CSV table of C-alpha atoms in Angstrom, one decimal:
chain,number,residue,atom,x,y,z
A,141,UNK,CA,20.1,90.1,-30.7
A,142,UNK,CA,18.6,87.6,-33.1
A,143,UNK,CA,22.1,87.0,-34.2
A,144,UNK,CA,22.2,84.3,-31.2
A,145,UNK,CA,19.1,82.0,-31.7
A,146,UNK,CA,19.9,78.8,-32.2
A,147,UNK,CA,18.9,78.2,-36.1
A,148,UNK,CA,21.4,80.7,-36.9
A,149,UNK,CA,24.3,79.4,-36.0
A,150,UNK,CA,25.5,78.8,-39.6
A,151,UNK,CA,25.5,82.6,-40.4
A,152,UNK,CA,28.4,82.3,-37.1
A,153,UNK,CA,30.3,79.8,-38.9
A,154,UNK,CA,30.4,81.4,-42.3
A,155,UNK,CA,31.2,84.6,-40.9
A,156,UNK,CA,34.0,82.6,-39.2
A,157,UNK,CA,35.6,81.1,-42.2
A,158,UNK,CA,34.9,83.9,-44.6
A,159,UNK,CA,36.4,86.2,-41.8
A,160,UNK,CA,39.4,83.9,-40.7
A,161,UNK,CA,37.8,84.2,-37.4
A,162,UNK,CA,37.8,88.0,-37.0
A,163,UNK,CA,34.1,87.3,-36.7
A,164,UNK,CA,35.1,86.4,-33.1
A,165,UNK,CA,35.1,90.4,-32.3
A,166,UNK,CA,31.7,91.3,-33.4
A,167,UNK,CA,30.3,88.2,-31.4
A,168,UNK,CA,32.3,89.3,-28.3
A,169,UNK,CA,30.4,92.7,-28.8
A,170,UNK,CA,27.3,91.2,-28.9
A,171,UNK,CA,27.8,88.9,-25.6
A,172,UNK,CA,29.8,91.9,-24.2
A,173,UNK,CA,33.0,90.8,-23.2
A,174,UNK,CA,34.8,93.4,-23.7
A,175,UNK,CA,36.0,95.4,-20.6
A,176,UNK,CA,36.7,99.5,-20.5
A,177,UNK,CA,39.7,99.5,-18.9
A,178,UNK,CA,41.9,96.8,-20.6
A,179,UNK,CA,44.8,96.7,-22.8
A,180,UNK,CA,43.0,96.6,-25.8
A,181,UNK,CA,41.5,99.8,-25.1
A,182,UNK,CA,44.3,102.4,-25.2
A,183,UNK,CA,44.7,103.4,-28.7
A,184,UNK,CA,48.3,104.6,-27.8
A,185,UNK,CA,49.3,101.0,-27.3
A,186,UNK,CA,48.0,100.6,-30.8
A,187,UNK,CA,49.9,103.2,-31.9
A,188,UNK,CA,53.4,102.0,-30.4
A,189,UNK,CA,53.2,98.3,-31.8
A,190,UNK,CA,52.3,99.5,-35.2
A,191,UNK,CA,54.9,102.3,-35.2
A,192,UNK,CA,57.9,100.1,-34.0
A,193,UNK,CA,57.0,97.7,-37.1
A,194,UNK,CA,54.2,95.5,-38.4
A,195,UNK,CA,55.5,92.3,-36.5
A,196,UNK,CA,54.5,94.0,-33.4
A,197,UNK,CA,51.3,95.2,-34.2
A,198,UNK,CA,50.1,91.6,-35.7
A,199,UNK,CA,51.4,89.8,-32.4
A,200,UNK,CA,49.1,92.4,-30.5
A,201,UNK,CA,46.4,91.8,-32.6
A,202,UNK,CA,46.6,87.8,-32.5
A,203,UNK,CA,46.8,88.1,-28.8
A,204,UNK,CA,43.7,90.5,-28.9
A,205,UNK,CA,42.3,88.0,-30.6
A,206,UNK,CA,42.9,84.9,-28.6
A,207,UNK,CA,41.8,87.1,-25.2
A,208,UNK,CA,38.2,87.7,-27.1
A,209,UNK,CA,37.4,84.3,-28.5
A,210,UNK,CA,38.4,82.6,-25.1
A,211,UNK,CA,36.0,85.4,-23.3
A,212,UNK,CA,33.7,84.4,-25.6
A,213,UNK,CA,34.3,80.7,-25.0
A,214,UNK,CA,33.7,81.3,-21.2
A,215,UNK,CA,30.7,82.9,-21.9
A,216,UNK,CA,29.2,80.5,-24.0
A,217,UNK,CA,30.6,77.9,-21.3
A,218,UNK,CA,32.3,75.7,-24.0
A,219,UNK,CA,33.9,72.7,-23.1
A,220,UNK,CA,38.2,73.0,-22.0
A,221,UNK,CA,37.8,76.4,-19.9
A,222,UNK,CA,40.6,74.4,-17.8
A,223,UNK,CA,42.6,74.2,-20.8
A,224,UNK,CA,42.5,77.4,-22.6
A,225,UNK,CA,41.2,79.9,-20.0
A,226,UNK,CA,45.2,79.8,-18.6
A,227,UNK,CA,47.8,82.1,-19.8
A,228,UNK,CA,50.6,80.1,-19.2
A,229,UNK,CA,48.9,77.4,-21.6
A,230,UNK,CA,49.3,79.6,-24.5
A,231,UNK,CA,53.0,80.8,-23.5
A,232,UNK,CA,53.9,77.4,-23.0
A,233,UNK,CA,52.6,76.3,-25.7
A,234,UNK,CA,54.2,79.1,-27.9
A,235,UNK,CA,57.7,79.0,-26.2
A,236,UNK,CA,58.2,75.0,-27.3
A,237,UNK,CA,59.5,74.3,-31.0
A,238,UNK,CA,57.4,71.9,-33.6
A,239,UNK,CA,54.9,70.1,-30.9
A,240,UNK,CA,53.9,73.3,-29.2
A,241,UNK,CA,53.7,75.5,-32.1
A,242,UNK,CA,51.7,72.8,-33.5
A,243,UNK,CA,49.5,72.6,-30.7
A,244,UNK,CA,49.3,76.4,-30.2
A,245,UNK,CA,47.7,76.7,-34.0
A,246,UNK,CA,45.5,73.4,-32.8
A,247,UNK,CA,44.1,75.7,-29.7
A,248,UNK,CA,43.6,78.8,-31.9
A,249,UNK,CA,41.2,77.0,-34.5
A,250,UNK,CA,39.4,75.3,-31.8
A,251,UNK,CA,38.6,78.3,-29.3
A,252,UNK,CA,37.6,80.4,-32.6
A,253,UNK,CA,35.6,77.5,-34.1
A,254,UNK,CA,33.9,75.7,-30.6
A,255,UNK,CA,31.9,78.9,-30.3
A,256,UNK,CA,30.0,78.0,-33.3
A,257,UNK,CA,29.0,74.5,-31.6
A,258,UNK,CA,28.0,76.1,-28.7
A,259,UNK,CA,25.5,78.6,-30.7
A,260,UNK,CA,24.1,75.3,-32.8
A,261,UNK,CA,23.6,73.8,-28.7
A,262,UNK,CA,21.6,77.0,-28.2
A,263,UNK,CA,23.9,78.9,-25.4
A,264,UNK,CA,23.6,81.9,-26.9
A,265,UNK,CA,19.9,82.3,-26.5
A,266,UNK,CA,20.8,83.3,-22.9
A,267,UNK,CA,22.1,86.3,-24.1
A,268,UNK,CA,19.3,87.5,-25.9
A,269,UNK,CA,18.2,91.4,-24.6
């Protein structure tokens, strides 16, 4: 896809802050990260968080879309797999008041925004059909 040549990296980072970084999901398409038989696949689950209320169904989206931009991170190979490739990271971070919340919102803009470095480095030319 010509989407992931180098010189176009700036269409990636307006599409990521026109988007809010929904753009994540189309680029996980194109590097194809996405897997058939995960969570995110069953459209009943979709249907049960949005039925029991719209709280639910945004929490499954924002964790839909925290498990795509860090596949997309580890695809790309961005710098602080250590950090954000981990779970428990983001569950520890999101169980402690002030400082982790804080920090949580810090590793949110950075795993949907380093993917845009990482395009500008050229990484993405590698998964070019």
């Amino acid at each position: 896809m010509k989407l992931l040549k180098k010189h176009n990296w700036w269409i990636w980072l307006l599409l990521s802050i026109l988007t809010l970084g929904i753009s994540t999901l189309l680029l996980g398409f194109l590097l194809k990260v996405y897997e058939k038989n995960a969570w995110y696949t069953n459209w009943y689950y979709w249907v049960l968080g949005f039925f029991f209320g719209l709280l639910p169904g945004i929490i499954m989206f924002i964790v839909f879309s925290i498990q795509i931009s860090v596949l997309v991170c580890l695809k790309l190979n961005t710098p602080g797999k250590e950090i954000y490739e981990l779970p428990y990271t983001w569950i520890l971070l999101a169980m402690i008041p002030i400082v982790g919340w804080t920090l949580f919102v810090v590793l949110f803009i950075y795993t949907h925004l380093i993917y845009v470095i990482s395009l500008w480095q050229g990484k993405g030319e590698h998964y070019i059909a």
